[in-house]
PDB file of C-alpha atoms in Angstrom:
ATOM      1  CA  MET A1270      -0.036   0.019  -0.019  1.00 94.00           C
ATOM      2  CA  ILE A1271       1.270   3.508  -0.902  1.00 96.00           C
ATOM      3  CA  LYS A1272       0.410   6.091   1.746  1.00 97.00           C
ATOM      4  CA  ILE A1273       0.143   9.441   0.111  1.00 98.00           C
ATOM      5  CA  ALA A1274      -0.271  12.792   1.844  1.00 98.00           C
ATOM      6  CA  ILE A1275      -2.151  15.600   0.095  1.00 98.00           C
ATOM      7  CA  THR A1276      -0.933  18.900   1.519  1.00 96.00           C
ATOM      8  CA  GLY A1277      -1.193  22.539   0.735  1.00 94.00           C
ATOM      9  CA  ASN A1278      -1.885  25.790   2.407  1.00 93.00           C
ATOM     10  CA  ILE A1279      -5.226  27.221   3.210  1.00 92.00           C
ATOM     11  CA  ALA A1280      -7.533  27.781   0.215  1.00 93.00           C
ATOM     12  CA  SER A1281      -5.106  25.885  -2.203  1.00 95.00           C
ATOM     13  CA  GLY A1282      -7.817  23.407  -3.309  1.00 94.00           C
ATOM     14  CA  LYS A1283      -6.891  20.365  -1.215  1.00 94.00           C
ATOM     15  CA  THR A1284     -10.497  19.374  -0.625  1.00 94.00           C
ATOM     16  CA  THR A1285     -11.316  19.714  -4.351  1.00 95.00           C
ATOM     17  CA  VAL A1286      -8.317  17.417  -5.095  1.00 97.00           C
ATOM     18  CA  GLN A1287      -9.334  14.972  -2.438  1.00 97.00           C
ATOM     19  CA  ASN A1288     -12.851  14.897  -3.941  1.00 97.00           C
ATOM     20  CA  ILE A1289     -11.476  14.102  -7.363  1.00 97.00           C
ATOM     21  CA  ILE A1290      -9.272  11.338  -6.031  1.00 97.00           C
ATOM     22  CA  GLU A1291     -12.190   9.875  -4.116  1.00 97.00           C
ATOM     23  CA  ARG A1292     -14.327   9.886  -7.307  1.00 96.00           C
ATOM     24  CA  ARG A1293     -11.514   7.892  -8.896  1.00 95.00           C
ATOM     25  CA  GLY A1294     -12.170   5.122  -6.426  1.00 95.00           C
ATOM     26  CA  PHE A1295      -9.507   5.735  -3.827  1.00 97.00           C
ATOM     27  CA  LYS A1296      -9.909   5.959  -0.094  1.00 97.00           C
ATOM     28  CA  VAL A1297      -9.274   9.427   1.316  1.00 98.00           C
ATOM     29  CA  LEU A1298      -9.119  10.688   4.891  1.00 98.00           C
ATOM     30  CA  ASP A1299      -9.689  14.407   5.402  1.00 97.00           C
ATOM     31  CA  THR A1300      -7.861  15.501   8.563  1.00 96.00           C
ATOM     32  CA  ASP A1301      -9.658  18.855   8.536  1.00 92.00           C
ATOM     33  CA  LYS A1302     -12.941  16.864   9.088  1.00 93.00           C
ATOM     34  CA  VAL A1303     -11.169  14.601  11.684  1.00 95.00           C
ATOM     35  CA  GLY A1304     -10.058  17.759  13.566  1.00 92.00           C
ATOM     36  CA  HIS A1305     -13.496  19.242  13.503  1.00 89.00           C
ATOM     37  CA  ASP A1306     -15.032  15.975  15.005  1.00 92.00           C
ATOM     38  CA  LEU A1307     -12.312  15.878  17.639  1.00 93.00           C
ATOM     39  CA  LEU A1308     -13.103  19.390  18.791  1.00 88.00           C
ATOM     40  CA  GLN A1309     -16.471  18.129  19.998  1.00 86.00           C
ATOM     41  CA  GLU A1310     -15.244  14.723  21.172  1.00 87.00           C
ATOM     42  CA  MET A1311     -12.358  15.662  23.316  1.00 88.00           C
ATOM     43  CA  PRO A1312     -13.345  16.977  26.739  1.00 90.00           C
ATOM     44  CA  GLU A1313      -9.731  18.248  27.411  1.00 92.00           C
ATOM     45  CA  ILE A1314     -10.229  20.909  24.701  1.00 90.00           C
ATOM     46  CA  LYS A1315     -13.326  22.248  26.444  1.00 89.00           C
ATOM     47  CA  ALA A1316     -11.543  22.097  29.790  1.00 90.00           C
ATOM     48  CA  THR A1317      -8.462  23.890  28.472  1.00 91.00           C
ATOM     49  CA  PHE A1318     -10.471  26.739  26.999  1.00 89.00           C
ATOM     50  CA  LYS A1319     -13.383  26.884  29.370  1.00 86.00           C
ATOM     51  CA  ASN A1320     -12.696  30.585  30.321  1.00 88.00           C
ATOM     52  CA  GLN A1321     -12.499  31.677  26.670  1.00 87.00           C
ATOM     53  CA  ASP A1322     -15.324  32.877  24.409  1.00 87.00           C
ATOM     54  CA  ILE A1323     -15.221  29.907  22.044  1.00 88.00           C
ATOM     55  CA  PHE A1324     -18.618  28.280  22.677  1.00 89.00           C
ATOM     56  CA  ASP A1325     -21.924  28.695  20.786  1.00 89.00           C
ATOM     57  CA  LYS A1326     -25.246  29.099  22.431  1.00 88.00           C
ATOM     58  CA  ASP A1327     -25.577  25.221  22.808  1.00 87.00           C
ATOM     59  CA  GLY A1328     -22.272  25.000  24.706  1.00 85.00           C
ATOM     60  CA  LYS A1329     -20.499  23.380  21.762  1.00 87.00           C
ATOM     61  CA  ILE A1330     -17.173  24.648  20.532  1.00 89.00           C
ATOM     62  CA  SER A1331     -17.597  27.205  17.735  1.00 89.00           C
ATOM     63  CA  ARG A1332     -14.846  26.560  15.135  1.00 87.00           C
ATOM     64  CA  GLU A1333     -15.176  30.224  13.999  1.00 86.00           C
ATOM     65  CA  LYS A1334     -14.671  31.549  17.601  1.00 89.00           C
ATOM     66  CA  LEU A1335     -11.823  29.083  18.307  1.00 90.00           C
ATOM     67  CA  GLY A1336     -10.139  30.046  15.042  1.00 86.00           C
ATOM     68  CA  GLN A1337     -10.367  33.738  15.928  1.00 84.00           C
ATOM     69  CA  LEU A1338      -8.691  32.926  19.317  1.00 89.00           C
ATOM     70  CA  VAL A1339      -5.913  30.631  18.224  1.00 87.00           C
ATOM     71  CA  PHE A1340      -4.900  32.505  15.064  1.00 82.00           C
ATOM     72  CA  ARG A1341      -4.441  35.668  17.125  1.00 83.00           C
ATOM     73  CA  ASN A1342      -2.945  34.050  20.240  1.00 88.00           C
ATOM     74  CA  LYS A1343       0.179  31.890  19.798  1.00 87.00           C
ATOM     75  CA  GLU A1344      -0.031  30.313  23.336  1.00 91.00           C
ATOM     76  CA  ALA A1345      -3.671  29.243  22.783  1.00 91.00           C
ATOM     77  CA  LYS A1346      -2.685  27.828  19.336  1.00 89.00           C
ATOM     78  CA  GLU A1347       0.060  25.765  20.862  1.00 91.00           C
ATOM     79  CA  LYS A1348      -2.159  24.438  23.627  1.00 92.00           C
ATOM     80  CA  LEU A1349      -4.761  23.316  21.105  1.00 92.00           C
ATOM     81  CA  GLU A1350      -2.152  21.699  18.867  1.00 92.00           C
ATOM     82  CA  GLN A1351      -0.634  19.707  21.780  1.00 93.00           C
ATOM     83  CA  ILE A1352      -4.028  18.176  22.439  1.00 94.00           C
ATOM     84  CA  ILE A1353      -5.348  17.638  18.900  1.00 94.00           C
ATOM     85  CA  HIS A1354      -2.335  16.729  16.786  1.00 94.00           C
ATOM     86  CA  PRO A1355      -1.460  13.397  18.581  1.00 95.00           C
ATOM     87  CA  ALA A1356      -5.164  12.437  18.279  1.00 95.00           C
ATOM     88  CA  ILE A1357      -5.197  13.170  14.536  1.00 96.00           C
ATOM     89  CA  ARG A1358      -1.972  11.112  14.093  1.00 96.00           C
ATOM     90  CA  GLU A1359      -3.726   8.108  15.763  1.00 96.00           C
ATOM     91  CA  LYS A1360      -6.790   8.511  13.428  1.00 97.00           C
ATOM     92  CA  ILE A1361      -4.421   8.490  10.416  1.00 98.00           C
ATOM     93  CA  LEU A1362      -2.671   5.334  11.621  1.00 97.00           C
ATOM     94  CA  SER A1363      -6.001   3.695  12.290  1.00 97.00           C
ATOM     95  CA  PHE A1364      -7.127   4.633   8.774  1.00 98.00           C
ATOM     96  CA  PHE A1365      -3.989   2.948   7.356  1.00 98.00           C
ATOM     97  CA  CYS A1366      -4.750  -0.198   9.311  1.00 97.00           C
ATOM     98  CA  LYS A1367      -8.357  -0.269   8.263  1.00 98.00           C
ATOM     99  CA  ASN A1368      -7.413   0.069   4.529  1.00 98.00           C
ATOM    100  CA  ALA A1369      -4.289  -2.099   4.510  1.00 96.00           C
ATOM    101  CA  ASN A1370      -5.484  -4.079   1.470  1.00 96.00           C
ATOM    102  CA  GLU A1371      -5.840  -0.941  -0.742  1.00 95.00           C
ATOM    103  CA  GLU A1372      -3.317  -0.276  -3.467  1.00 95.00           C
ATOM    104  CA  ALA A1373      -2.978   3.380  -2.369  1.00 96.00           C
ATOM    105  CA  VAL A1374      -4.623   5.566   0.264  1.00 98.00           C
ATOM    106  CA  PHE A1375      -4.662   9.331   0.584  1.00 98.00           C
ATOM    107  CA  VAL A1376      -4.720  11.660   3.569  1.00 98.00           C
ATOM    108  CA  GLY A1377      -5.573  15.361   3.180  1.00 97.00           C
ATOM    109  CA  ILE A1378      -3.333  17.027   5.813  1.00 95.00           C
ATOM    110  CA  PRO A1379      -2.745  20.747   5.513  1.00 91.00           C
ATOM    111  CA  LEU A1380      -0.286  20.954   8.469  1.00 89.00           C
ATOM    112  CA  LEU A1381       1.803  17.997   7.405  1.00 94.00           C
ATOM    113  CA  PHE A1382       5.207  19.593   8.001  1.00 92.00           C
ATOM    114  CA  GLU A1383       4.137  21.835  10.847  1.00 87.00           C
ATOM    115  CA  THR A1384       3.025  18.748  12.750  1.00 90.00           C
ATOM    116  CA  ASN A1385       6.027  16.581  11.645  1.00 92.00           C
ATOM    117  CA  MET A1386       3.762  13.862  10.375  1.00 95.00           C
ATOM    118  CA  ASN A1387       5.532  13.445   7.053  1.00 94.00           C
ATOM    119  CA  ASP A1388       7.378  10.442   8.520  1.00 95.00           C
ATOM    120  CA  ILE A1389       4.245   8.294   8.192  1.00 97.00           C
ATOM    121  CA  PHE A1390       3.791   8.760   4.433  1.00 98.00           C
ATOM    122  CA  ASP A1391       5.487   7.226   1.355  1.00 97.00           C
ATOM    123  CA  LYS A1392       4.671  10.158  -0.913  1.00 97.00           C
ATOM    124  CA  ILE A1393       3.759  13.765  -0.455  1.00 97.00           C
ATOM    125  CA  LEU A1394       1.694  15.770  -2.982  1.00 98.00           C
ATOM    126  CA  LEU A1395       1.573  19.507  -2.652  1.00 97.00           C
ATOM    127  CA  ILE A1396      -1.341  21.527  -3.971  1.00 97.00           C
ATOM    128  CA  TYR A1397       0.146  24.929  -4.847  1.00 97.00           C
ATOM    129  CA  THR A1398      -1.988  27.938  -5.578  1.00 96.00           C
ATOM    130  CA  ASP A1399      -0.676  31.505  -5.953  1.00 95.00           C
ATOM    131  CA  ASP A1400      -1.086  33.571  -2.782  1.00 94.00           C
ATOM    132  CA  THR A1401      -3.274  36.222  -4.465  1.00 94.00           C
ATOM    133  CA  ILE A1402      -5.704  33.568  -5.605  1.00 95.00           C
ATOM    134  CA  ARG A1403      -5.773  31.904  -2.084  1.00 94.00           C
ATOM    135  CA  LYS A1404      -6.384  35.286  -0.414  1.00 95.00           C
ATOM    136  CA  ALA A1405      -9.292  36.110  -2.820  1.00 94.00           C
ATOM    137  CA  ARG A1406     -10.772  32.648  -2.182  1.00 92.00           C
ATOM    138  CA  LEU A1407     -10.521  33.021   1.573  1.00 93.00           C
ATOM    139  CA  MET A1408     -12.195  36.399   1.480  1.00 94.00           C
ATOM    140  CA  ALA A1409     -15.024  35.219  -0.778  1.00 94.00           C
ATOM    141  CA  ARG A1410     -15.537  31.720   0.717  1.00 91.00           C
ATOM    142  CA  ASN A1411     -15.100  32.416   4.398  1.00 90.00           C
ATOM    143  CA  ASN A1412     -16.098  36.117   4.414  1.00 90.00           C
ATOM    144  CA  TYR A1413     -12.756  37.029   5.941  1.00 91.00           C
ATOM    145  CA  THR A1414     -11.415  40.499   6.035  1.00 90.00           C
ATOM    146  CA  SER A1415      -8.208  41.080   4.123  1.00 92.00           C
ATOM    147  CA  GLU A1416      -6.279  41.391   7.426  1.00 91.00           C
ATOM    148  CA  TYR A1417      -7.724  38.076   8.798  1.00 89.00           C
ATOM    149  CA  ALA A1418      -7.070  36.272   5.557  1.00 91.00           C
ATOM    150  CA  GLU A1419      -3.414  37.379   5.828  1.00 91.00           C
ATOM    151  CA  ILE A1420      -3.226  36.130   9.395  1.00 88.00           C
ATOM    152  CA  ARG A1421      -4.575  32.759   8.486  1.00 87.00           C
ATOM    153  CA  MET A1422      -2.236  32.477   5.464  1.00 91.00           C
ATOM    154  CA  LYS A1423       0.884  33.544   7.481  1.00 89.00           C
ATOM    155  CA  SER A1424       0.089  30.976  10.264  1.00 84.00           C
ATOM    156  CA  GLN A1425       1.390  28.256   7.931  1.00 86.00           C
ATOM    157  CA  GLN A1426       4.818  27.466   6.563  1.00 88.00           C
ATOM    158  CA  SER A1427       5.200  29.153   3.149  1.00 91.00           C
ATOM    159  CA  GLN A1428       4.330  27.189   0.083  1.00 93.00           C
ATOM    160  CA  ASP A1429       7.758  27.860  -1.438  1.00 92.00           C
ATOM    161  CA  GLU A1430       9.395  26.177   1.559  1.00 93.00           C
ATOM    162  CA  LYS A1431       7.136  23.148   1.281  1.00 94.00           C
ATOM    163  CA  LYS A1432       7.863  22.697  -2.489  1.00 94.00           C
ATOM    164  CA  ALA A1433      11.340  21.374  -1.678  1.00 93.00           C
ATOM    165  CA  LEU A1434       9.981  18.887   0.773  1.00 95.00           C
ATOM    166  CA  CYS A1435       7.393  17.243  -1.532  1.00 96.00           C
ATOM    167  CA  ASP A1436       7.526  14.399  -4.112  1.00 96.00           C
ATOM    168  CA  ASP A1437       5.121  15.993  -6.466  1.00 96.00           C
ATOM    169  CA  ILE A1438       3.303  19.296  -6.981  1.00 97.00           C
ATOM    170  CA  ILE A1439      -0.043  20.121  -8.651  1.00 97.00           C
ATOM    171  CA  TYR A1440      -0.452  23.787  -9.560  1.00 96.00           C
ATOM    172  CA  ASN A1441      -4.045  24.902  -9.036  1.00 96.00           C
ATOM    173  CA  ASN A1442      -4.124  28.346 -10.618  1.00 94.00           C
ATOM    174  CA  SER A1443      -6.524  27.631 -13.472  1.00 92.00           C
ATOM    175  CA  THR A1444      -9.826  25.851 -14.107  1.00 92.00           C
ATOM    176  CA  GLN A1445     -11.463  22.855 -12.491  1.00 92.00           C
ATOM    177  CA  SER A1446     -11.015  20.985 -15.729  1.00 95.00           C
ATOM    178  CA  ASP A1447      -7.264  21.659 -15.716  1.00 96.00           C
ATOM    179  CA  LEU A1448      -7.034  20.555 -12.083  1.00 96.00           C
ATOM    180  CA  GLU A1449      -8.863  17.236 -12.899  1.00 96.00           C
ATOM    181  CA  THR A1450      -6.347  16.651 -15.683  1.00 96.00           C
ATOM    182  CA  HIS A1451      -3.359  17.319 -13.367  1.00 97.00           C
ATOM    183  CA  VAL A1452      -4.797  14.909 -10.718  1.00 97.00           C
ATOM    184  CA  ASP A1453      -5.271  12.129 -13.313  1.00 96.00           C
ATOM    185  CA  GLU A1454      -1.698  12.679 -14.565  1.00 96.00           C
ATOM    186  CA  PHE A1455      -0.431  12.441 -10.939  1.00 96.00           C
ATOM    187  CA  LEU A1456      -2.441   9.220 -10.316  1.00 96.00           C
ATOM    188  CA  ASN A1457      -1.181   7.668 -13.587  1.00 94.00           C
ATOM    189  CA  ARG A1458       2.519   8.317 -12.777  1.00 92.00           C
ATOM    190  CA  THR A1459       2.228   7.419  -9.123  1.00 93.00           C
ATOM    191  CA  ILE A1460       0.002   4.336  -9.064  1.00 88.00           C
ATOM    192  CA  LYS A1461       0.679   1.737 -11.684  1.00 69.00           C
ATOM    193  CA  ARG A1462      -2.707   0.124 -12.286  1.00 56.00           C
TER     194      ARG A1462
END
């Protein structure tokens, strides 16, 4: 089994690529979704941030409020990461075990290098999108201000630094159709069917 990480910075199109790969019949784990589920499942997160304004009216953790806190407060961000990243790693390893008979499996993991999880993958695919396009997407998709979009983008290691650490790169600066073509080319050269 080939274990392939799909990484890329915020608003680069990782989820779109994951969806294309899934439609091609491969198993894909989205660690963004895993992380969102863990926010509600892990009581230690609620306990750690109980005095912060991160809860919605039902007492559940609001991802938006938590994001506003951790992306403006380095200490809060580090606390959250110390709790959630080991749990995400366990979910990835469990996904590998559950799909051990597959020819190849994929894991969408935006913070691959920031969390030092690259050691559990055989190949790393970077989805690279120009910063101006990513910023525009963030502002349109998430209704972020220009300032907050910049904060979110700068919270990650730069795309250019990541390029040197990856086995393959798909540039996502064009159309959906072009992206699908690039994904198919990647699959053809990576997985010999």
